[in-house]
Amino acid sequence: MRLVINDISFNYKSIAALKNVCFELEKGEILSLVGPNGSGKSTLLKCIDGILKPYVGAVFVDGKKTFSMDSKELAKIMGYVPQNVSGATKVFPFTVFDVVLAGRKPYIGWSITEKDIDTVVSILKFMGIEDLATRYFNELSGGEQQKVIIARALAQLPKILLMDEPTSNLDIKHQLEILYLIHYLCKRMGLSVIMAMHDLNLASRFSDKIIMLKNGGIFAAGPPEEVISMENIMDVYGVKAYVSKASFGKPQITPIEPLNSWEVQRIWIYEKV
Ligand code: ADP
Ligand code: MG
């Protein structure tokens, strides 16, 4: 399964959120989208999944334009994990089992089959959340909800998984656990992943490629060794950071100074209040 993003541009009314974004993703690869708040990561994921329609550009899966596929066909290829859950799932008392079963929608014809039930049970176990199966989704913690939503996307058995900050609500153990599981699915099962990540160290550790966005355009793209550099972090985030190579061979950063000398003057404003 090969994904081609061809020259995507997207505007929210007068705001140009994405500008001429192009890249490709091969089977089994993990790509992280990084960049400051508002740089276009979520918008790009939504354009790839077809939730938003770019005014220019197209997405191709194995040469076929996704915009011409129906929603069922697309849902068997792509799963999307939003940053926060909204709508009915958040409001109504659905059980965790029901929420994950909703991921089977593209496969369910007239009725739910044993295969659908078996798939949901297996994925709950894979994610380590089978104990939550009968709990109400809207009563779970943010981290528990995040795992359930990932499970719902996996229940679609997608070839490509899009995740918007999948580890943002998780503690350190669960961050690593989820990224290991995702890494395993990519390397052993050939899943391809695009994930928006704030944590540059986790992105560097688990990704084959990183795309660094700035103001809706690609500022840098390539393997972590090329993208995670002191210069890029200064140019894109305005943060001074040391970059070193960790024992597992990937660059890791230590941020040093978040404010330049002019910005430090803002602290004095509070002192005078
Ligand atoms: P990121 O996920 O990298 O933080 P987003 O893709 O959410 O960035 O946002 C990119 C830009 O688009 C920002 O300038 C943001 O303010 C703007 N934006 C996002 N969603 C909307 C919206 N629904 N309406 C108007 N502007 C939006
Ligand atoms: Mg976002």
PDB file of C-alpha atoms and ligand atoms in Angstrom:
ATOM      1  CA  MET A   1       0.000   0.000   0.000  1.00  0.00           C
ATOM      2  CA  ARG A   2       1.643   3.207  -1.184  1.00  0.00           C
ATOM      3  CA  LEU A   3       0.315   6.618  -0.202  1.00  0.00           C
ATOM      4  CA  VAL A   4       1.025   9.714  -2.280  1.00  0.00           C
ATOM      5  CA  ILE A   5       0.100  13.181  -1.068  1.00  0.00           C
ATOM      6  CA  ASN A   6       0.201  15.403  -4.095  1.00  0.00           C
ATOM      7  CA  ASP A   7       0.389  19.165  -3.650  1.00  0.00           C
ATOM      8  CA  ILE A   8      -2.295  19.687  -0.998  1.00  0.00           C
ATOM      9  CA  SER A   9      -3.332  23.229  -0.121  1.00  0.00           C
ATOM     10  CA  PHE A  10      -6.174  24.090   2.234  1.00  0.00           C
ATOM     11  CA  ASN A  11      -7.735  27.349   3.480  1.00  0.00           C
ATOM     12  CA  TYR A  12     -10.099  27.994   6.377  1.00  0.00           C
ATOM     13  CA  LYS A  13     -11.796  31.049   4.822  1.00  0.00           C
ATOM     14  CA  SER A  14      -8.965  33.595   4.766  1.00  0.00           C
ATOM     15  CA  ILE A  15      -6.450  31.458   6.719  1.00  0.00           C
ATOM     16  CA  ALA A  16      -4.060  29.494   4.520  1.00  0.00           C
ATOM     17  CA  ALA A  17      -3.582  26.408   6.729  1.00  0.00           C
ATOM     18  CA  LEU A  18      -1.687  24.195   4.238  1.00  0.00           C
ATOM     19  CA  LYS A  19       0.513  25.208   1.335  1.00  0.00           C
ATOM     20  CA  ASN A  20       1.590  22.790  -1.401  1.00  0.00           C
ATOM     21  CA  VAL A  21       2.247  19.772   0.817  1.00  0.00           C
ATOM     22  CA  CYS A  22       3.756  16.797  -1.044  1.00  0.00           C
ATOM     23  CA  PHE A  23       5.133  13.518   0.318  1.00  0.00           C
ATOM     24  CA  GLU A  24       4.978   9.758  -0.074  1.00  0.00           C
ATOM     25  CA  LEU A  25       4.645   6.903   2.381  1.00  0.00           C
ATOM     26  CA  GLU A  26       5.521   3.263   1.761  1.00  0.00           C
ATOM     27  CA  LYS A  27       4.036   0.137   3.321  1.00  0.00           C
ATOM     28  CA  GLY A  28       5.204  -0.405   6.913  1.00  0.00           C
ATOM     29  CA  GLU A  29       6.563   3.104   7.397  1.00  0.00           C
ATOM     30  CA  ILE A  30       5.942   5.422  10.350  1.00  0.00           C
ATOM     31  CA  LEU A  31       5.857   9.125   9.556  1.00  0.00           C
ATOM     32  CA  SER A  32       5.586  11.782  12.241  1.00  0.00           C
ATOM     33  CA  LEU A  33       4.237  15.260  11.550  1.00  0.00           C
ATOM     34  CA  VAL A  34       5.833  17.758  13.901  1.00  0.00           C
ATOM     35  CA  GLY A  35       5.695  21.538  14.114  1.00  0.00           C
ATOM     36  CA  PRO A  36       4.458  24.241  16.465  1.00  0.00           C
ATOM     37  CA  ASN A  37       0.822  24.792  17.442  1.00  0.00           C
ATOM     38  CA  GLY A  38      -1.139  25.977  14.424  1.00  0.00           C
ATOM     39  CA  SER A  39       1.426  24.756  11.865  1.00  0.00           C
ATOM     40  CA  GLY A  40      -1.175  22.569  10.103  1.00  0.00           C
ATOM     41  CA  LYS A  41      -0.668  19.033  11.458  1.00  0.00           C
ATOM     42  CA  SER A  42      -4.333  18.341  12.286  1.00  0.00           C
ATOM     43  CA  THR A  43      -5.530  19.993   9.085  1.00  0.00           C
ATOM     44  CA  LEU A  44      -3.190  17.810   7.034  1.00  0.00           C
ATOM     45  CA  LEU A  45      -4.427  14.602   8.703  1.00  0.00           C
ATOM     46  CA  LYS A  46      -8.044  15.648   8.078  1.00  0.00           C
ATOM     47  CA  CYS A  47      -7.289  16.395   4.411  1.00  0.00           C
ATOM     48  CA  ILE A  48      -5.657  12.972   3.986  1.00  0.00           C
ATOM     49  CA  ASP A  49      -8.658  11.246   5.595  1.00  0.00           C
ATOM     50  CA  GLY A  50     -11.111  13.232   3.465  1.00  0.00           C
ATOM     51  CA  ILE A  51     -12.786  14.979   6.442  1.00  0.00           C
ATOM     52  CA  LEU A  52     -11.649  18.248   4.855  1.00  0.00           C
ATOM     53  CA  LYS A  53     -11.496  18.732   1.124  1.00  0.00           C
ATOM     54  CA  PRO A  54      -8.367  20.549  -0.068  1.00  0.00           C
ATOM     55  CA  TYR A  55      -9.018  23.098  -2.801  1.00  0.00           C
ATOM     56  CA  VAL A  56      -5.868  21.982  -4.572  1.00  0.00           C
ATOM     57  CA  GLY A  57      -4.169  18.596  -4.650  1.00  0.00           C
ATOM     58  CA  ALA A  58      -5.107  14.965  -4.197  1.00  0.00           C
ATOM     59  CA  VAL A  59      -4.331  11.834  -2.188  1.00  0.00           C
ATOM     60  CA  PHE A  60      -3.556   8.563  -3.977  1.00  0.00           C
ATOM     61  CA  VAL A  61      -3.505   5.053  -2.512  1.00  0.00           C
ATOM     62  CA  ASP A  62      -1.766   2.621  -4.864  1.00  0.00           C
ATOM     63  CA  GLY A  63      -2.407   5.075  -7.682  1.00  0.00           C
ATOM     64  CA  LYS A  64      -6.132   5.496  -6.940  1.00  0.00           C
ATOM     65  CA  LYS A  65      -7.524   8.878  -5.945  1.00  0.00           C
ATOM     66  CA  THR A  66      -9.125   8.649  -2.493  1.00  0.00           C
ATOM     67  CA  PHE A  67     -11.558  11.503  -3.206  1.00  0.00           C
ATOM     68  CA  SER A  68     -13.288   9.264  -5.749  1.00  0.00           C
ATOM     69  CA  MET A  69     -13.744   6.369  -3.277  1.00  0.00           C
ATOM     70  CA  ASP A  70     -16.948   5.925  -1.266  1.00  0.00           C
ATOM     71  CA  SER A  71     -16.714   6.216   2.517  1.00  0.00           C
ATOM     72  CA  LYS A  72     -16.918   2.440   3.135  1.00  0.00           C
ATOM     73  CA  GLU A  73     -14.133   1.673   0.680  1.00  0.00           C
ATOM     74  CA  LEU A  74     -11.952   4.417   2.174  1.00  0.00           C
ATOM     75  CA  ALA A  75     -12.639   3.294   5.780  1.00  0.00           C
ATOM     76  CA  LYS A  76     -11.257  -0.167   4.966  1.00  0.00           C
ATOM     77  CA  ILE A  77      -8.021   1.488   3.842  1.00  0.00           C
ATOM     78  CA  MET A  78      -7.653   4.387   6.299  1.00  0.00           C
ATOM     79  CA  GLY A  79      -8.345   4.704   9.999  1.00  0.00           C
ATOM     80  CA  TYR A  80      -8.343   8.088  11.721  1.00  0.00           C
ATOM     81  CA  VAL A  81      -7.726   8.716  15.417  1.00  0.00           C
ATOM     82  CA  PRO A  82      -8.812  12.260  16.332  1.00  0.00           C
ATOM     83  CA  GLN A  83      -7.069  14.218  19.045  1.00  0.00           C
ATOM     84  CA  ASN A  84     -10.253  14.543  21.069  1.00  0.00           C
ATOM     85  CA  VAL A  85     -13.491  12.676  20.737  1.00  0.00           C
ATOM     86  CA  SER A  86     -16.570  14.731  20.002  1.00  0.00           C
ATOM     87  CA  GLY A  87     -20.180  14.123  19.042  1.00  0.00           C
ATOM     88  CA  ALA A  88     -22.390  11.265  20.184  1.00  0.00           C
ATOM     89  CA  THR A  89     -19.531   9.070  21.432  1.00  0.00           C
ATOM     90  CA  LYS A  90     -18.680  11.702  24.019  1.00  0.00           C
ATOM     91  CA  VAL A  91     -22.249  12.471  25.089  1.00  0.00           C
ATOM     92  CA  PHE A  92     -24.208   9.203  25.117  1.00  0.00           C
ATOM     93  CA  PRO A  93     -23.469   6.258  27.437  1.00  0.00           C
ATOM     94  CA  PHE A  94     -21.887   3.851  24.949  1.00  0.00           C
ATOM     95  CA  THR A  95     -19.811   1.015  26.362  1.00  0.00           C
ATOM     96  CA  VAL A  96     -16.179   0.636  25.329  1.00  0.00           C
ATOM     97  CA  PHE A  97     -17.170  -2.528  23.455  1.00  0.00           C
ATOM     98  CA  ASP A  98     -19.787  -0.596  21.448  1.00  0.00           C
ATOM     99  CA  VAL A  99     -17.342   2.186  20.620  1.00  0.00           C
ATOM    100  CA  VAL A 100     -14.740  -0.262  19.293  1.00  0.00           C
ATOM    101  CA  LEU A 101     -17.463  -2.234  17.466  1.00  0.00           C
ATOM    102  CA  ALA A 102     -18.325   1.008  15.630  1.00  0.00           C
ATOM    103  CA  GLY A 103     -14.933   0.606  13.933  1.00  0.00           C
ATOM    104  CA  ARG A 104     -16.373  -2.481  12.188  1.00  0.00           C
ATOM    105  CA  LYS A 105     -18.990  -0.326  10.403  1.00  0.00           C
ATOM    106  CA  PRO A 106     -17.367  -0.544   6.950  1.00  0.00           C
ATOM    107  CA  TYR A 107     -17.602  -4.366   7.131  1.00  0.00           C
ATOM    108  CA  ILE A 108     -21.053  -4.779   8.685  1.00  0.00           C
ATOM    109  CA  GLY A 109     -23.805  -5.590   6.184  1.00  0.00           C
ATOM    110  CA  TRP A 110     -27.257  -6.512   7.483  1.00  0.00           C
ATOM    111  CA  SER A 111     -26.111  -7.585  10.921  1.00  0.00           C
ATOM    112  CA  ILE A 112     -23.093  -7.963  13.180  1.00  0.00           C
ATOM    113  CA  THR A 113     -21.286 -11.264  12.635  1.00  0.00           C
ATOM    114  CA  GLU A 114     -19.190 -13.454  14.909  1.00  0.00           C
ATOM    115  CA  LYS A 115     -16.140 -12.228  13.018  1.00  0.00           C
ATOM    116  CA  ASP A 116     -16.943  -8.631  14.036  1.00  0.00           C
ATOM    117  CA  ILE A 117     -17.269  -9.648  17.695  1.00  0.00           C
ATOM    118  CA  ASP A 118     -14.057 -11.732  17.576  1.00  0.00           C
ATOM    119  CA  THR A 119     -12.163  -8.854  15.967  1.00  0.00           C
ATOM    120  CA  VAL A 120     -13.291  -6.426  18.667  1.00  0.00           C
ATOM    121  CA  VAL A 121     -12.356  -8.862  21.475  1.00  0.00           C
ATOM    122  CA  SER A 122      -8.899  -9.450  19.938  1.00  0.00           C
ATOM    123  CA  ILE A 123      -8.230  -5.737  19.518  1.00  0.00           C
ATOM    124  CA  LEU A 124      -9.334  -4.942  23.085  1.00  0.00           C
ATOM    125  CA  LYS A 125      -6.820  -7.585  24.251  1.00  0.00           C
ATOM    126  CA  PHE A 126      -4.092  -6.304  21.907  1.00  0.00           C
ATOM    127  CA  MET A 127      -4.548  -2.810  23.347  1.00  0.00           C
ATOM    128  CA  GLY A 128      -4.649  -4.187  26.903  1.00  0.00           C
ATOM    129  CA  ILE A 129      -8.085  -2.680  27.597  1.00  0.00           C
ATOM    130  CA  GLU A 130     -10.296  -5.788  27.733  1.00  0.00           C
ATOM    131  CA  ASP A 131     -11.063  -4.963  31.397  1.00  0.00           C
ATOM    132  CA  LEU A 132     -12.725  -1.749  30.228  1.00  0.00           C
ATOM    133  CA  ALA A 133     -15.064  -3.496  27.748  1.00  0.00           C
ATOM    134  CA  THR A 134     -18.284  -2.990  29.734  1.00  0.00           C
ATOM    135  CA  ARG A 135     -17.421   0.462  31.136  1.00  0.00           C
ATOM    136  CA  TYR A 136     -19.068   3.573  29.714  1.00  0.00           C
ATOM    137  CA  PHE A 137     -16.732   5.403  27.371  1.00  0.00           C
ATOM    138  CA  ASN A 138     -17.765   8.862  28.633  1.00  0.00           C
ATOM    139  CA  GLU A 139     -16.795   7.886  32.186  1.00  0.00           C
ATOM    140  CA  LEU A 140     -13.204   6.946  31.336  1.00  0.00           C
ATOM    141  CA  SER A 141     -10.071   9.031  31.891  1.00  0.00           C
ATOM    142  CA  GLY A 142      -8.579  10.901  28.930  1.00  0.00           C
ATOM    143  CA  GLY A 143      -5.817   8.306  28.568  1.00  0.00           C
ATOM    144  CA  GLU A 144      -8.242   5.385  28.659  1.00  0.00           C
ATOM    145  CA  GLN A 145     -10.439   7.104  26.064  1.00  0.00           C
ATOM    146  CA  GLN A 146      -7.401   7.635  23.838  1.00  0.00           C
ATOM    147  CA  LYS A 147      -6.641   3.895  23.860  1.00  0.00           C
ATOM    148  CA  VAL A 148     -10.269   3.061  23.055  1.00  0.00           C
ATOM    149  CA  ILE A 149     -10.276   5.420  20.081  1.00  0.00           C
ATOM    150  CA  ILE A 150      -7.070   3.858  18.763  1.00  0.00           C
ATOM    151  CA  ALA A 151      -8.739   0.435  19.196  1.00  0.00           C
ATOM    152  CA  ARG A 152     -11.793   1.668  17.241  1.00  0.00           C
ATOM    153  CA  ALA A 153      -9.553   2.697  14.329  1.00  0.00           C
ATOM    154  CA  LEU A 154      -7.678  -0.639  14.448  1.00  0.00           C
ATOM    155  CA  ALA A 155     -11.019  -2.515  14.336  1.00  0.00           C
ATOM    156  CA  GLN A 156     -11.390  -1.117  10.798  1.00  0.00           C
ATOM    157  CA  LEU A 157      -8.284  -3.232   9.951  1.00  0.00           C
ATOM    158  CA  PRO A 158      -6.888  -0.261   8.010  1.00  0.00           C
ATOM    159  CA  LYS A 159      -3.785  -0.333   5.845  1.00  0.00           C
ATOM    160  CA  ILE A 160      -3.012   3.266   6.780  1.00  0.00           C
ATOM    161  CA  LEU A 161      -3.527   4.686  10.267  1.00  0.00           C
ATOM    162  CA  LEU A 162      -3.707   8.447  10.827  1.00  0.00           C
ATOM    163  CA  MET A 163      -3.342   9.572  14.445  1.00  0.00           C
ATOM    164  CA  ASP A 164      -3.586  13.092  15.847  1.00  0.00           C
ATOM    165  CA  GLU A 165      -1.340  13.341  18.904  1.00  0.00           C
ATOM    166  CA  PRO A 166      -2.038   9.751  19.968  1.00  0.00           C
ATOM    167  CA  THR A 167       0.053   9.967  23.133  1.00  0.00           C
ATOM    168  CA  SER A 168      -0.994  13.423  24.363  1.00  0.00           C
ATOM    169  CA  ASN A 169      -3.170  12.095  27.221  1.00  0.00           C
ATOM    170  CA  LEU A 170      -0.970   9.157  28.192  1.00  0.00           C
ATOM    171  CA  ASP A 171       1.571   8.744  30.975  1.00  0.00           C
ATOM    172  CA  ILE A 172       5.151   7.773  30.126  1.00  0.00           C
ATOM    173  CA  LYS A 173       4.535   4.018  30.364  1.00  0.00           C
ATOM    174  CA  HIS A 174       1.447   4.107  28.185  1.00  0.00           C
ATOM    175  CA  GLN A 175       3.091   6.448  25.658  1.00  0.00           C
ATOM    176  CA  LEU A 176       5.863   3.905  25.140  1.00  0.00           C
ATOM    177  CA  GLU A 177       3.447   0.976  25.191  1.00  0.00           C
ATOM    178  CA  ILE A 178       1.211   2.450  22.469  1.00  0.00           C
ATOM    179  CA  LEU A 179       4.125   3.460  20.261  1.00  0.00           C
ATOM    180  CA  TYR A 180       5.714   0.002  20.623  1.00  0.00           C
ATOM    181  CA  LEU A 181       2.433  -1.644  19.638  1.00  0.00           C
ATOM    182  CA  ILE A 182       2.040   0.681  16.647  1.00  0.00           C
ATOM    183  CA  HIS A 183       5.673   0.095  15.670  1.00  0.00           C
ATOM    184  CA  TYR A 184       5.051  -3.656  15.844  1.00  0.00           C
ATOM    185  CA  LEU A 185       1.985  -3.375  13.601  1.00  0.00           C
ATOM    186  CA  CYS A 186       4.021  -1.441  11.048  1.00  0.00           C
ATOM    187  CA  LYS A 187       7.085  -3.654  10.978  1.00  0.00           C
ATOM    188  CA  ARG A 188       5.326  -7.040  11.274  1.00  0.00           C
ATOM    189  CA  MET A 189       1.966  -6.435   9.619  1.00  0.00           C
ATOM    190  CA  GLY A 190       2.868  -3.742   7.084  1.00  0.00           C
ATOM    191  CA  LEU A 191       0.613  -1.036   8.529  1.00  0.00           C
ATOM    192  CA  SER A 192       1.609   2.499   7.482  1.00  0.00           C
ATOM    193  CA  VAL A 193       1.215   5.274  10.039  1.00  0.00           C
ATOM    194  CA  ILE A 194       1.095   9.059   9.924  1.00  0.00           C
ATOM    195  CA  MET A 195       0.934  10.660  13.348  1.00  0.00           C
ATOM    196  CA  ALA A 196       0.977  14.259  14.522  1.00  0.00           C
ATOM    197  CA  MET A 197       3.382  14.429  17.454  1.00  0.00           C
ATOM    198  CA  HIS A 198       4.345  17.159  19.893  1.00  0.00           C
ATOM    199  CA  ASP A 199       7.026  15.147  21.640  1.00  0.00           C
ATOM    200  CA  LEU A 200      10.062  15.402  19.353  1.00  0.00           C
ATOM    201  CA  ASN A 201      11.943  12.706  21.266  1.00  0.00           C
ATOM    202  CA  LEU A 202       9.173  10.138  20.861  1.00  0.00           C
ATOM    203  CA  ALA A 203       8.745  11.144  17.203  1.00  0.00           C
ATOM    204  CA  SER A 204      12.472  10.713  16.610  1.00  0.00           C
ATOM    205  CA  ARG A 205      12.608   7.384  18.409  1.00  0.00           C
ATOM    206  CA  PHE A 206       9.723   5.666  16.659  1.00  0.00           C
ATOM    207  CA  SER A 207       9.570   7.223  13.178  1.00  0.00           C
ATOM    208  CA  ASP A 208      11.179   6.275   9.891  1.00  0.00           C
ATOM    209  CA  LYS A 209      10.527   9.760   8.537  1.00  0.00           C
ATOM    210  CA  ILE A 210       9.668  13.113  10.043  1.00  0.00           C
ATOM    211  CA  ILE A 211       7.989  16.054   8.349  1.00  0.00           C
ATOM    212  CA  MET A 212       8.465  19.359  10.148  1.00  0.00           C
ATOM    213  CA  LEU A 213       5.735  21.858   9.302  1.00  0.00           C
ATOM    214  CA  LYS A 214       5.989  25.610   9.641  1.00  0.00           C
ATOM    215  CA  ASN A 215       3.061  27.905   8.800  1.00  0.00           C
ATOM    216  CA  GLY A 216       1.339  25.177   6.756  1.00  0.00           C
ATOM    217  CA  GLY A 217       4.334  24.310   4.573  1.00  0.00           C
ATOM    218  CA  ILE A 218       6.985  21.598   4.790  1.00  0.00           C
ATOM    219  CA  PHE A 219      10.075  23.124   6.387  1.00  0.00           C
ATOM    220  CA  ALA A 220      12.108  19.897   6.574  1.00  0.00           C
ATOM    221  CA  ALA A 221      11.492  16.251   5.691  1.00  0.00           C
ATOM    222  CA  GLY A 222      13.562  13.103   5.978  1.00  0.00           C
ATOM    223  CA  PRO A 223      14.824  10.583   8.527  1.00  0.00           C
ATOM    224  CA  PRO A 224      15.000  11.776  12.175  1.00  0.00           C
ATOM    225  CA  GLU A 225      18.791  12.120  11.901  1.00  0.00           C
ATOM    226  CA  GLU A 226      18.317  14.849   9.284  1.00  0.00           C
ATOM    227  CA  VAL A 227      15.246  16.657  10.575  1.00  0.00           C
ATOM    228  CA  ILE A 228      15.859  16.758  14.329  1.00  0.00           C
ATOM    229  CA  SER A 229      18.699  19.281  14.346  1.00  0.00           C
ATOM    230  CA  MET A 230      19.539  22.260  16.527  1.00  0.00           C
ATOM    231  CA  GLU A 231      19.104  24.617  13.553  1.00  0.00           C
ATOM    232  CA  ASN A 232      15.676  23.287  12.558  1.00  0.00           C
ATOM    233  CA  ILE A 233      14.361  23.419  16.130  1.00  0.00           C
ATOM    234  CA  MET A 234      15.561  27.002  16.462  1.00  0.00           C
ATOM    235  CA  ASP A 235      14.139  28.035  13.062  1.00  0.00           C
ATOM    236  CA  VAL A 236      10.755  26.352  13.501  1.00  0.00           C
ATOM    237  CA  TYR A 237      10.062  26.506  17.258  1.00  0.00           C
ATOM    238  CA  GLY A 238      12.364  29.365  18.267  1.00  0.00           C
ATOM    239  CA  VAL A 239      13.793  27.152  21.011  1.00  0.00           C
ATOM    240  CA  LYS A 240      17.447  26.512  21.755  1.00  0.00           C
ATOM    241  CA  ALA A 241      17.943  22.771  22.201  1.00  0.00           C
ATOM    242  CA  TYR A 242      20.884  20.411  22.358  1.00  0.00           C
ATOM    243  CA  VAL A 243      20.669  17.336  20.159  1.00  0.00           C
ATOM    244  CA  SER A 244      22.480  14.136  21.104  1.00  0.00           C
ATOM    245  CA  LYS A 245      22.380  10.548  19.888  1.00  0.00           C
ATOM    246  CA  ALA A 246      20.654   8.131  22.277  1.00  0.00           C
ATOM    247  CA  SER A 247      21.727   4.544  22.939  1.00  0.00           C
ATOM    248  CA  PHE A 248      18.988   3.354  20.562  1.00  0.00           C
ATOM    249  CA  GLY A 249      20.641   5.330  17.760  1.00  0.00           C
ATOM    250  CA  LYS A 250      18.139   8.152  17.242  1.00  0.00           C
ATOM    251  CA  PRO A 251      18.616  11.858  17.979  1.00  0.00           C
ATOM    252  CA  GLN A 252      17.118  13.077  21.253  1.00  0.00           C
ATOM    253  CA  ILE A 253      16.792  16.687  22.291  1.00  0.00           C
ATOM    254  CA  THR A 254      17.227  18.624  25.513  1.00  0.00           C
ATOM    255  CA  PRO A 255      15.463  21.988  25.239  1.00  0.00           C
ATOM    256  CA  ILE A 256      17.481  24.755  26.909  1.00  0.00           C
ATOM    257  CA  GLU A 257      15.928  28.190  26.499  1.00  0.00           C
ATOM    258  CA  PRO A 258      12.347  28.857  25.495  1.00  0.00           C
ATOM    259  CA  LEU A 259      12.491  32.671  25.552  1.00  0.00           C
ATOM    260  CA  ASN A 260      14.875  35.057  23.838  1.00  0.00           C
ATOM    261  CA  SER A 261      16.167  38.126  25.667  1.00  0.00           C
ATOM    262  CA  TRP A 262      13.363  40.332  24.337  1.00  0.00           C
ATOM    263  CA  GLU A 263      10.659  37.868  25.378  1.00  0.00           C
ATOM    264  CA  VAL A 264      12.119  37.616  28.890  1.00  0.00           C
ATOM    265  CA  GLN A 265      11.038  41.239  29.355  1.00  0.00           C
ATOM    266  CA  ARG A 266       7.426  39.996  29.473  1.00  0.00           C
ATOM    267  CA  ILE A 267       8.163  38.511  32.891  1.00  0.00           C
ATOM    268  CA  TRP A 268       8.697  42.063  34.200  1.00  0.00           C
ATOM    269  CA  ILE A 269       5.122  42.952  33.241  1.00  0.00           C
ATOM    270  CA  TYR A 270       3.834  40.645  35.972  1.00  0.00           C
ATOM    271  CA  GLU A 271       6.327  41.971  38.482  1.00  0.00           C
ATOM    272  CA  LYS A 272       4.818  45.454  38.003  1.00  0.00           C
ATOM    273  CA  VAL A 273       1.180  44.334  38.398  1.00  0.00           C
TER     274      VAL A 273
HETATM  275  P1  ADP B   1      -1.841  22.074  14.429  1.00  0.00           P
HETATM  276  O1  ADP B   1      -2.615  20.808  14.446  1.00  0.00           O
HETATM  277  O2  ADP B   1      -0.477  21.959  13.840  1.00  0.00           O
HETATM  278  O3  ADP B   1      -1.791  22.737  15.777  1.00  0.00           O
HETATM  279  P2  ADP B   1      -4.086  23.060  12.850  1.00  0.00           P
HETATM  280  O4  ADP B   1      -4.087  22.234  11.634  1.00  0.00           O
HETATM  281  O5  ADP B   1      -5.080  22.756  13.908  1.00  0.00           O
HETATM  282  O6  ADP B   1      -2.605  23.106  13.469  1.00  0.00           O
HETATM  283  O7  ADP B   1      -4.295  24.589  12.440  1.00  0.00           O
HETATM  284  C1  ADP B   1      -3.627  25.192  11.328  1.00  0.00           C
HETATM  285  C2  ADP B   1      -4.135  26.612  11.171  1.00  0.00           C
HETATM  286  O8  ADP B   1      -5.492  26.614  10.802  1.00  0.00           O
HETATM  287  C3  ADP B   1      -4.052  27.466  12.445  1.00  0.00           C
HETATM  288  O9  ADP B   1      -3.724  28.777  12.073  1.00  0.00           O
HETATM  289  C4  ADP B   1      -5.451  27.392  13.007  1.00  0.00           C
HETATM  290  O10 ADP B   1      -5.750  28.540  13.775  1.00  0.00           O
HETATM  291  C5  ADP B   1      -6.285  27.317  11.755  1.00  0.00           C
HETATM  292  N1  ADP B   1      -7.533  26.549  11.975  1.00  0.00           N
HETATM  293  C6  ADP B   1      -7.652  25.281  12.407  1.00  0.00           C
HETATM  294  N2  ADP B   1      -8.932  24.881  12.450  1.00  0.00           N
HETATM  295  C7  ADP B   1      -9.662  25.947  12.044  1.00  0.00           C
HETATM  296  C8  ADP B   1     -11.070  26.191  11.878  1.00  0.00           C
HETATM  297  N3  ADP B   1     -11.959  25.227  12.112  1.00  0.00           N
HETATM  298  N4  ADP B   1     -11.441  27.413  11.428  1.00  0.00           N
HETATM  299  C9  ADP B   1     -10.536  28.370  11.170  1.00  0.00           C
HETATM  300  N5  ADP B   1      -9.216  28.212  11.291  1.00  0.00           N
HETATM  301  C10 ADP B   1      -8.771  27.023  11.726  1.00  0.00           C
HETATM  302 MG    MG B   2      -3.471  19.760  16.038  1.00  0.00          MG
END
